[in-house]
PDB file of C-alpha atoms in Angstrom:
ATOM      1  CA  MET E   1      47.416  -1.760 -33.659  1.00 58.00           C
ATOM      2  CA  ASP E   2      45.995  -1.024 -37.165  1.00 76.00           C
ATOM      3  CA  GLU E   3      42.920  -3.146 -38.418  1.00 86.00           C
ATOM      4  CA  VAL E   4      42.842  -4.765 -41.778  1.00 89.00           C
ATOM      5  CA  LYS E   5      40.032  -2.927 -43.331  1.00 90.00           C
ATOM      6  CA  VAL E   6      38.036  -5.110 -46.420  1.00 87.00           C
ATOM      7  CA  VAL E   7      37.787  -2.786 -49.601  1.00 88.00           C
ATOM      8  CA  VAL E   8      36.534  -5.154 -51.895  1.00 86.00           C
ATOM      9  CA  ALA E   9      37.249  -7.986 -51.945  1.00 83.00           C
ATOM     10  CA  HIS E  10      35.354 -11.152 -55.461  1.00 84.00           C
ATOM     11  CA  SER E  11      36.768 -14.071 -57.023  1.00 84.00           C
ATOM     12  CA  GLU E  12      38.512 -11.920 -59.209  1.00 84.00           C
ATOM     13  CA  ARG E  13      40.959 -10.096 -56.110  1.00 88.00           C
ATOM     14  CA  ALA E  14      40.132  -8.019 -53.997  1.00 91.00           C
ATOM     15  CA  THR E  15      41.597  -4.865 -52.324  1.00 91.00           C
ATOM     16  CA  LEU E  16      42.786  -4.573 -48.042  1.00 91.00           C
ATOM     17  CA  ARG E  17      43.114  -1.333 -46.128  1.00 90.00           C
ATOM     18  CA  VAL E  18      45.463  -1.176 -43.486  1.00 92.00           C
ATOM     19  CA  GLY E  19      46.552   2.318 -42.075  1.00 91.00           C
ATOM     20  CA  ASP E  20      47.151   3.967 -45.077  1.00 93.00           C
ATOM     21  CA  VAL E  21      47.704   1.038 -46.729  1.00 93.00           C
ATOM     22  CA  PHE E  22      46.187   0.361 -49.626  1.00 92.00           C
ATOM     23  CA  LEU E  23      46.839  -3.533 -50.539  1.00 93.00           C
ATOM     24  CA  LYS E  24      45.997  -4.784 -53.559  1.00 93.00           C
ATOM     25  CA  VAL E  25      46.129  -8.864 -54.279  1.00 94.00           C
ATOM     26  CA  ASP E  26      45.618  -9.675 -57.813  1.00 93.00           C
ATOM     27  CA  PRO E  27      46.584 -13.116 -59.158  1.00 93.00           C
ATOM     28  CA  ASP E  28      46.524 -11.914 -62.761  1.00 91.00           C
ATOM     29  CA  GLN E  29      50.406  -9.835 -63.143  1.00 91.00           C
ATOM     30  CA  ALA E  30      48.960  -8.963 -66.519  1.00 89.00           C
ATOM     31  CA  ARG E  31      46.740  -6.116 -64.902  1.00 90.00           C
ATOM     32  CA  ILE E  32      48.439  -5.083 -62.397  1.00 92.00           C
ATOM     33  CA  ASP E  33      51.710  -4.271 -64.399  1.00 92.00           C
ATOM     34  CA  VAL E  34      49.387  -2.113 -65.901  1.00 92.00           C
ATOM     35  CA  GLU E  35      47.738  -0.422 -63.399  1.00 94.00           C
ATOM     36  CA  VAL E  36      52.160   0.482 -62.134  1.00 96.00           C
ATOM     37  CA  GLU E  37      52.669   1.493 -65.578  1.00 96.00           C
ATOM     38  CA  ALA E  38      50.021   3.575 -66.049  1.00 96.00           C
ATOM     39  CA  MET E  39      49.962   5.097 -62.925  1.00 97.00           C
ATOM     40  CA  THR E  40      53.650   5.730 -64.018  1.00 97.00           C
ATOM     41  CA  LEU E  41      52.857   7.514 -67.214  1.00 98.00           C
ATOM     42  CA  ALA E  42      49.414   8.922 -66.198  1.00 98.00           C
ATOM     43  CA  PRO E  43      50.687  12.950 -66.528  1.00 98.00           C
ATOM     44  CA  VAL E  44      47.838  13.432 -62.700  1.00 98.00           C
ATOM     45  CA  PRO E  45      47.895  12.508 -59.216  1.00 97.00           C
ATOM     46  CA  THR E  46      47.820   8.185 -58.496  1.00 97.00           C
ATOM     47  CA  PRO E  47      48.988   7.278 -55.057  1.00 96.00           C
ATOM     48  CA  GLU E  48      52.612   5.829 -54.929  1.00 96.00           C
ATOM     49  CA  VAL E  49      53.462   2.103 -55.061  1.00 96.00           C
ATOM     50  CA  LEU E  50      55.565   1.480 -51.866  1.00 97.00           C
ATOM     51  CA  TRP E  51      56.128  -1.710 -52.989  1.00 96.00           C
ATOM     52  CA  ARG E  52      55.408  -4.878 -54.952  1.00 94.00           C
ATOM     53  CA  LYS E  53      55.437  -8.444 -54.360  1.00 93.00           C
ATOM     54  CA  PRO E  54      53.402 -10.275 -56.485  1.00 91.00           C
ATOM     55  CA  PRO E  55      50.574 -11.107 -55.382  1.00 94.00           C
ATOM     56  CA  VAL E  56      50.077  -8.020 -53.982  1.00 94.00           C
ATOM     57  CA  LEU E  57      50.596  -4.748 -54.214  1.00 95.00           C
ATOM     58  CA  ALA E  58      51.505  -1.377 -51.660  1.00 96.00           C
ATOM     59  CA  ILE E  59      49.795   1.552 -52.050  1.00 96.00           C
ATOM     60  CA  ALA E  60      49.919   4.498 -50.470  1.00 96.00           C
ATOM     61  CA  ALA E  61      46.325   6.322 -49.288  1.00 93.00           C
ATOM     62  CA  LEU E  62      45.391   9.932 -51.378  1.00 93.00           C
ATOM     63  CA  PRO E  63      44.914  12.502 -49.208  1.00 94.00           C
ATOM     64  CA  GLY E  64      41.377  14.027 -48.871  1.00 93.00           C
ATOM     65  CA  THR E  65      38.144  11.531 -49.896  1.00 93.00           C
ATOM     66  CA  ALA E  66      35.860  10.627 -53.269  1.00 93.00           C
ATOM     67  CA  LEU E  67      34.369  12.330 -54.783  1.00 96.00           C
ATOM     68  CA  GLY E  68      31.053   9.791 -54.475  1.00 94.00           C
ATOM     69  CA  ARG E  69      29.367   6.668 -54.075  1.00 93.00           C
ATOM     70  CA  LEU E  70      27.523   5.608 -56.756  1.00 94.00           C
ATOM     71  CA  GLY E  71      23.844   4.766 -55.704  1.00 93.00           C
ATOM     72  CA  GLU E  72      24.088   7.873 -52.588  1.00 94.00           C
ATOM     73  CA  PRO E  73      24.158  11.543 -53.301  1.00 93.00           C
ATOM     74  CA  SER E  74      27.638  13.063 -54.193  1.00 93.00           C
ATOM     75  CA  THR E  75      28.725  15.920 -51.486  1.00 94.00           C
ATOM     76  CA  ALA E  76      31.513  17.392 -53.143  1.00 96.00           C
ATOM     77  CA  SER E  77      31.083  20.924 -54.591  1.00 97.00           C
ATOM     78  CA  PRO E  78      30.728  21.313 -58.634  1.00 97.00           C
ATOM     79  CA  ALA E  79      33.808  22.947 -58.216  1.00 98.00           C
ATOM     80  CA  ALA E  80      35.371  19.669 -57.004  1.00 98.00           C
ATOM     81  CA  TRP E  81      33.289  18.119 -60.355  1.00 98.00           C
ATOM     82  CA  ALA E  82      35.482  20.488 -63.120  1.00 98.00           C
ATOM     83  CA  ALA E  83      38.113  20.015 -61.415  1.00 98.00           C
ATOM     84  CA  ALA E  84      37.827  15.996 -61.666  1.00 98.00           C
ATOM     85  CA  GLY E  85      37.066  16.539 -65.571  1.00 98.00           C
ATOM     86  CA  ALA E  86      40.135  19.466 -66.570  1.00 98.00           C
ATOM     87  CA  ALA E  87      42.318  15.993 -64.499  1.00 98.00           C
ATOM     88  CA  ILE E  88      40.428  14.033 -67.029  1.00 98.00           C
ATOM     89  CA  ARG E  89      40.970  16.142 -69.759  1.00 98.00           C
ATOM     90  CA  LYS E  90      44.747  16.021 -69.012  1.00 98.00           C
ATOM     91  CA  LEU E  91      45.113  12.479 -69.007  1.00 98.00           C
ATOM     92  CA  HIS E  92      43.545  11.794 -72.296  1.00 98.00           C
ATOM     93  CA  GLU E  93      45.650  14.544 -73.920  1.00 98.00           C
ATOM     94  CA  ALA E  94      48.883  12.701 -72.922  1.00 98.00           C
ATOM     95  CA  PRO E  95      50.384  10.009 -75.359  1.00 98.00           C
ATOM     96  CA  LEU E  96      48.877   7.374 -75.895  1.00 96.00           C
ATOM     97  CA  PRO E  97      50.088   3.764 -73.504  1.00 95.00           C
ATOM     98  CA  PRO E  98      52.469   1.774 -75.490  1.00 93.00           C
ATOM     99  CA  TRP E  99      49.780  -1.242 -74.625  1.00 91.00           C
ATOM    100  CA  PRO E 100      46.363  -1.087 -76.053  1.00 84.00           C
ATOM    101  CA  GLY E 101      43.949  -1.801 -73.520  1.00 76.00           C
ATOM    102  CA  ARG E 102      43.067  -4.987 -72.493  1.00 71.00           C
ATOM    103  CA  ARG E 103      38.841  -5.152 -73.412  1.00 65.00           C
ATOM    104  CA  ARG E 104      36.822  -3.256 -76.447  1.00 60.00           C
ATOM    105  CA  ARG E 105      38.987  -1.538 -78.389  1.00 68.00           C
ATOM    106  CA  GLY E 106      36.728  -0.748 -81.514  1.00 83.00           C
ATOM    107  CA  PRO E 107      33.123  -0.684 -82.366  1.00 89.00           C
ATOM    108  CA  GLU E 108      32.325  -3.911 -83.725  1.00 90.00           C
ATOM    109  CA  GLU E 109      34.207  -6.224 -80.642  1.00 89.00           C
ATOM    110  CA  LEU E 110      32.260  -3.470 -78.421  1.00 91.00           C
ATOM    111  CA  ALA E 111      28.644  -4.232 -80.311  1.00 93.00           C
ATOM    112  CA  ALA E 112      28.858  -8.041 -80.475  1.00 93.00           C
ATOM    113  CA  GLU E 113      29.411  -7.885 -76.659  1.00 93.00           C
ATOM    114  CA  LEU E 114      26.881  -5.684 -76.443  1.00 95.00           C
ATOM    115  CA  ASP E 115      24.668  -8.500 -77.786  1.00 96.00           C
ATOM    116  CA  GLY E 116      25.680 -11.681 -76.250  1.00 96.00           C
ATOM    117  CA  GLU E 117      25.396  -9.519 -72.739  1.00 97.00           C
ATOM    118  CA  CYS E 118      21.226  -8.447 -74.243  1.00 97.00           C
ATOM    119  CA  GLU E 119      20.718 -11.989 -75.319  1.00 97.00           C
ATOM    120  CA  LEU E 120      22.257 -13.021 -71.142  1.00 97.00           C
ATOM    121  CA  LEU E 121      20.524 -10.739 -69.255  1.00 97.00           C
ATOM    122  CA  VAL E 122      16.670 -11.717 -71.460  1.00 97.00           C
ATOM    123  CA  THR E 123      17.499 -15.155 -71.666  1.00 97.00           C
ATOM    124  CA  ASN E 124      19.078 -15.950 -67.569  1.00 95.00           C
ATOM    125  CA  GLY E 125      15.963 -13.757 -66.503  1.00 96.00           C
ATOM    126  CA  VAL E 126      17.838 -11.202 -65.375  1.00 96.00           C
ATOM    127  CA  LEU E 127      16.696  -8.188 -66.361  1.00 97.00           C
ATOM    128  CA  PRO E 128      13.091  -8.087 -69.020  1.00 97.00           C
ATOM    129  CA  ALA E 129      13.604  -7.538 -71.970  1.00 98.00           C
ATOM    130  CA  ASP E 130      11.174  -4.691 -73.302  1.00 98.00           C
ATOM    131  CA  LEU E 131      14.257  -2.798 -70.524  1.00 98.00           C
ATOM    132  CA  VAL E 132      17.003  -4.805 -72.229  1.00 98.00           C
ATOM    133  CA  THR E 133      15.214  -3.608 -75.512  1.00 98.00           C
ATOM    134  CA  ARG E 134      15.118   0.196 -74.844  1.00 98.00           C
ATOM    135  CA  ASN E 135      18.128   0.227 -73.313  1.00 98.00           C
ATOM    136  CA  ARG E 136      20.288  -1.889 -76.741  1.00 98.00           C
ATOM    137  CA  GLN E 137      18.963   1.251 -78.911  1.00 97.00           C
ATOM    138  CA  VAL E 138      20.175   4.054 -76.366  1.00 98.00           C
ATOM    139  CA  ALA E 139      23.584   2.030 -76.123  1.00 97.00           C
ATOM    140  CA  GLU E 140      23.442   2.814 -80.630  1.00 96.00           C
ATOM    141  CA  ALA E 141      25.236   6.072 -79.627  1.00 97.00           C
ATOM    142  CA  ALA E 142      28.229   4.949 -78.278  1.00 96.00           C
ATOM    143  CA  ILE E 143      28.891   1.835 -80.597  1.00 96.00           C
ATOM    144  CA  ARG E 144      30.682   4.721 -83.468  1.00 94.00           C
ATOM    145  CA  PRO E 145      34.020   4.712 -83.969  1.00 93.00           C
ATOM    146  CA  TRP E 146      35.885   6.755 -81.367  1.00 93.00           C
ATOM    147  CA  THR E 147      39.617   9.020 -81.751  1.00 94.00           C
ATOM    148  CA  PRO E 148      41.937   6.276 -78.939  1.00 94.00           C
ATOM    149  CA  ALA E 149      42.827   8.536 -75.945  1.00 95.00           C
ATOM    150  CA  PHE E 150      44.349   8.257 -72.843  1.00 97.00           C
ATOM    151  CA  THR E 151      42.054   6.340 -70.781  1.00 96.00           C
ATOM    152  CA  HIS E 152      41.765   5.847 -67.160  1.00 96.00           C
ATOM    153  CA  GLY E 153      38.547   2.532 -68.444  1.00 94.00           C
ATOM    154  CA  ASP E 154      37.034   2.251 -65.289  1.00 94.00           C
ATOM    155  CA  LEU E 155      36.609   5.399 -64.040  1.00 96.00           C
ATOM    156  CA  GLN E 156      34.361   5.050 -61.158  1.00 95.00           C
ATOM    157  CA  ILE E 157      33.484   8.260 -58.447  1.00 96.00           C
ATOM    158  CA  ASP E 158      34.773   6.690 -56.142  1.00 93.00           C
ATOM    159  CA  HIS E 159      38.114   6.155 -57.811  1.00 94.00           C
ATOM    160  CA  VAL E 160      38.427  10.428 -57.776  1.00 96.00           C
ATOM    161  CA  PHE E 161      39.284  11.709 -54.384  1.00 95.00           C
ATOM    162  CA  VAL E 162      39.079  15.605 -53.731  1.00 97.00           C
ATOM    163  CA  ASP E 163      39.647  17.891 -51.117  1.00 96.00           C
ATOM    164  CA  GLY E 164      37.497  20.695 -51.409  1.00 96.00           C
ATOM    165  CA  ASP E 165      37.954  21.616 -54.597  1.00 97.00           C
ATOM    166  CA  ASP E 166      41.109  20.697 -55.680  1.00 97.00           C
ATOM    167  CA  VAL E 167      41.107  16.910 -56.861  1.00 97.00           C
ATOM    168  CA  THR E 168      44.395  15.011 -55.034  1.00 97.00           C
ATOM    169  CA  GLY E 169      44.741  11.722 -56.622  1.00 95.00           C
ATOM    170  CA  ILE E 170      42.947   8.841 -59.018  1.00 96.00           C
ATOM    171  CA  ILE E 171      43.277   5.201 -58.318  1.00 94.00           C
ATOM    172  CA  ASP E 172      42.334   1.375 -59.767  1.00 94.00           C
ATOM    173  CA  TRP E 173      44.578   1.487 -62.893  1.00 94.00           C
ATOM    174  CA  SER E 174      43.939  -1.528 -64.131  1.00 92.00           C
ATOM    175  CA  GLU E 175      41.693  -1.237 -66.599  1.00 93.00           C
ATOM    176  CA  ALA E 176      44.189   1.549 -68.297  1.00 95.00           C
ATOM    177  CA  GLY E 177      44.888   2.257 -71.746  1.00 94.00           C
ATOM    178  CA  ARG E 178      44.031   3.291 -74.791  1.00 94.00           C
ATOM    179  CA  GLY E 179      40.393   3.691 -75.819  1.00 93.00           C
ATOM    180  CA  ASP E 180      37.333   5.778 -75.982  1.00 95.00           C
ATOM    181  CA  ALA E 181      37.282   9.416 -73.762  1.00 96.00           C
ATOM    182  CA  LEU E 182      33.916   9.225 -73.695  1.00 97.00           C
ATOM    183  CA  PHE E 183      33.306   6.537 -71.801  1.00 96.00           C
ATOM    184  CA  ASP E 184      35.666   7.211 -68.527  1.00 97.00           C
ATOM    185  CA  LEU E 185      33.726  10.753 -68.432  1.00 98.00           C
ATOM    186  CA  ALA E 186      29.916   8.639 -69.125  1.00 97.00           C
ATOM    187  CA  THR E 187      31.596   6.016 -65.950  1.00 97.00           C
ATOM    188  CA  LEU E 188      32.271   9.017 -63.824  1.00 98.00           C
ATOM    189  CA  THR E 189      29.612  10.884 -64.124  1.00 98.00           C
ATOM    190  CA  LEU E 190      26.968   7.173 -64.436  1.00 97.00           C
ATOM    191  CA  GLY E 191      24.479   7.699 -61.801  1.00 96.00           C
ATOM    192  CA  HIS E 192      25.615  11.016 -61.168  1.00 96.00           C
ATOM    193  CA  GLU E 193      23.843  12.723 -63.521  1.00 95.00           C
ATOM    194  CA  GLU E 194      22.937  16.504 -62.512  1.00 95.00           C
ATOM    195  CA  HIS E 195      26.990  16.532 -61.943  1.00 97.00           C
ATOM    196  CA  VAL E 196      27.370  15.719 -66.330  1.00 97.00           C
ATOM    197  CA  GLU E 197      27.883  19.761 -66.580  1.00 96.00           C
ATOM    198  CA  ASP E 198      30.643  20.852 -63.766  1.00 98.00           C
ATOM    199  CA  VAL E 199      32.486  17.722 -65.169  1.00 98.00           C
ATOM    200  CA  ILE E 200      31.382  19.284 -69.810  1.00 97.00           C
ATOM    201  CA  ALA E 201      32.324  22.510 -68.232  1.00 97.00           C
ATOM    202  CA  GLY E 202      35.908  21.159 -66.467  1.00 98.00           C
ATOM    203  CA  TYR E 203      36.856  19.174 -69.461  1.00 98.00           C
ATOM    204  CA  GLY E 204      36.583  21.984 -71.690  1.00 96.00           C
ATOM    205  CA  THR E 205      35.660  21.223 -74.971  1.00 92.00           C
ATOM    206  CA  ASP E 206      32.057  20.837 -76.621  1.00 92.00           C
ATOM    207  CA  ILE E 207      30.767  16.745 -75.956  1.00 94.00           C
ATOM    208  CA  ASP E 208      28.222  14.530 -77.067  1.00 95.00           C
ATOM    209  CA  LEU E 209      26.331  13.952 -74.360  1.00 96.00           C
ATOM    210  CA  ASP E 210      23.672  11.191 -76.878  1.00 97.00           C
ATOM    211  CA  VAL E 211      26.739   9.258 -77.158  1.00 97.00           C
ATOM    212  CA  ILE E 212      26.902  10.330 -72.921  1.00 97.00           C
ATOM    213  CA  ARG E 213      23.807   8.399 -72.306  1.00 97.00           C
ATOM    214  CA  ALA E 214      23.953   4.788 -74.033  1.00 98.00           C
ATOM    215  CA  TRP E 215      27.167   4.735 -72.443  1.00 97.00           C
ATOM    216  CA  TRP E 216      25.194   4.694 -69.477  1.00 98.00           C
ATOM    217  CA  SER E 217      23.284   2.542 -71.064  1.00 98.00           C
ATOM    218  CA  LEU E 218      25.768   0.160 -72.546  1.00 97.00           C
ATOM    219  CA  ARG E 219      28.280   0.238 -69.329  1.00 96.00           C
ATOM    220  CA  SER E 220      25.391  -0.872 -67.379  1.00 98.00           C
ATOM    221  CA  LEU E 221      23.921  -3.346 -69.242  1.00 98.00           C
ATOM    222  CA  LEU E 222      26.960  -5.116 -70.064  1.00 96.00           C
ATOM    223  CA  GLY E 223      27.599  -4.703 -65.772  1.00 96.00           C
ATOM    224  CA  VAL E 224      24.600  -6.201 -64.037  1.00 97.00           C
ATOM    225  CA  ARG E 225      24.981 -10.248 -64.317  1.00 96.00           C
ATOM    226  CA  TRP E 226      28.625 -10.181 -63.642  1.00 94.00           C
ATOM    227  CA  LEU E 227      27.674  -7.585 -61.253  1.00 95.00           C
ATOM    228  CA  VAL E 228      25.175  -9.682 -59.579  1.00 94.00           C
ATOM    229  CA  GLU E 229      27.808 -13.478 -59.859  1.00 92.00           C
ATOM    230  CA  HIS E 230      29.916 -11.145 -57.661  1.00 91.00           C
ATOM    231  CA  GLY E 231      28.020 -10.280 -54.965  1.00 91.00           C
ATOM    232  CA  PHE E 232      27.306  -6.875 -55.568  1.00 93.00           C
ATOM    233  CA  ASP E 233      23.994  -5.318 -55.460  1.00 96.00           C
ATOM    234  CA  PRO E 234      22.956  -3.385 -59.287  1.00 97.00           C
ATOM    235  CA  PHE E 235      19.577  -3.296 -58.523  1.00 97.00           C
ATOM    236  CA  ALA E 236      20.184  -1.014 -55.090  1.00 96.00           C
ATOM    237  CA  GLN E 237      18.473   2.689 -55.364  1.00 95.00           C
ATOM    238  CA  GLY E 238      20.792   4.453 -57.506  1.00 95.00           C
ATOM    239  CA  CYS E 239      22.426   1.492 -58.890  1.00 96.00           C
ATOM    240  CA  GLU E 240      23.172   0.198 -62.660  1.00 97.00           C
ATOM    241  CA  VAL E 241      19.766  -1.293 -62.606  1.00 98.00           C
ATOM    242  CA  ASP E 242      18.396   2.418 -61.501  1.00 97.00           C
ATOM    243  CA  VAL E 243      20.562   4.197 -64.148  1.00 97.00           C
ATOM    244  CA  LEU E 244      18.512   1.615 -66.838  1.00 98.00           C
ATOM    245  CA  ARG E 245      15.618   2.461 -65.648  1.00 97.00           C
ATOM    246  CA  SER E 246      15.653   6.742 -66.312  1.00 96.00           C
ATOM    247  CA  ARG E 247      16.789   6.178 -70.217  1.00 94.00           C
ATOM    248  CA  MET E 248      12.665   4.362 -70.193  1.00 88.00           C
TER     249      MET E 248
END
C-alpha cells in the first residue's frame, strides 16, 4: 500500500502525495480555479488533472525530478536550466489569461506592499534595519512599469521538473496571471545566481540583470515574515535571508 507523504502543509493549504497522485487540499476555490485553468491554457507541460472534488484537487505526478531546491546546490545540467528558460519564454509569449492575477498588479501597489512589509520587519525585530534598508534600495529597480505577460507567479525552482536536459512539466499554478516576466525569472533563480546566465541563454532575449537582482531582494523581503509565521525557515543556509545578506 502506498504511504501518504506530506509534501507541504500550512494554515492556508496542504499537498499530499499518495503513490503517483498529488492531492492538493485548498479551501480557497478561487485559487484552485486559477490553477486548473492556468494548466489548461499554458503552452508548456503541466500535470494531468485526475479529478476535482472541493476542497481537493488530484493531479498526476510528473516524470523526472525537480530542477533543484532552495538552499541546496542544483545537480541539474546547464542545458536543463536553459531548457527551463526556453519553456518560460514560451509561457510569457502566450496570450494573456483572462484573469488579472491575484496580487501585485502594478508598481504602485507593489511599492506600497513593500514599504509596509519593510516597516514590519524592522519594528517586529525580524531583520536588522540596515539589511532591510539596503535591500529596499536594491528592490527599487523592480518597481517600474512592465508589459504584462502570462506568468506562473510562483516559479520556485522545485516547481520545474526535468528529465536529463528536458523540461517534463511545471507545477503549482495557483498564483498564475498577468504579471512581470522578470519576476518569474527571478523567482526561478532565487538563491541560484550561478545559473542565471544559463536561464537567460535559454530564454533567448536580453534581460536586465539589475531588475532580476531587485526582484530577488523584493521577493525575499516580502516572504520572510510569512515564511516564519507558517513554520518555514528563511534563515536556513542559502535561503531568503542569505539572499538578502548577499546584497550588502
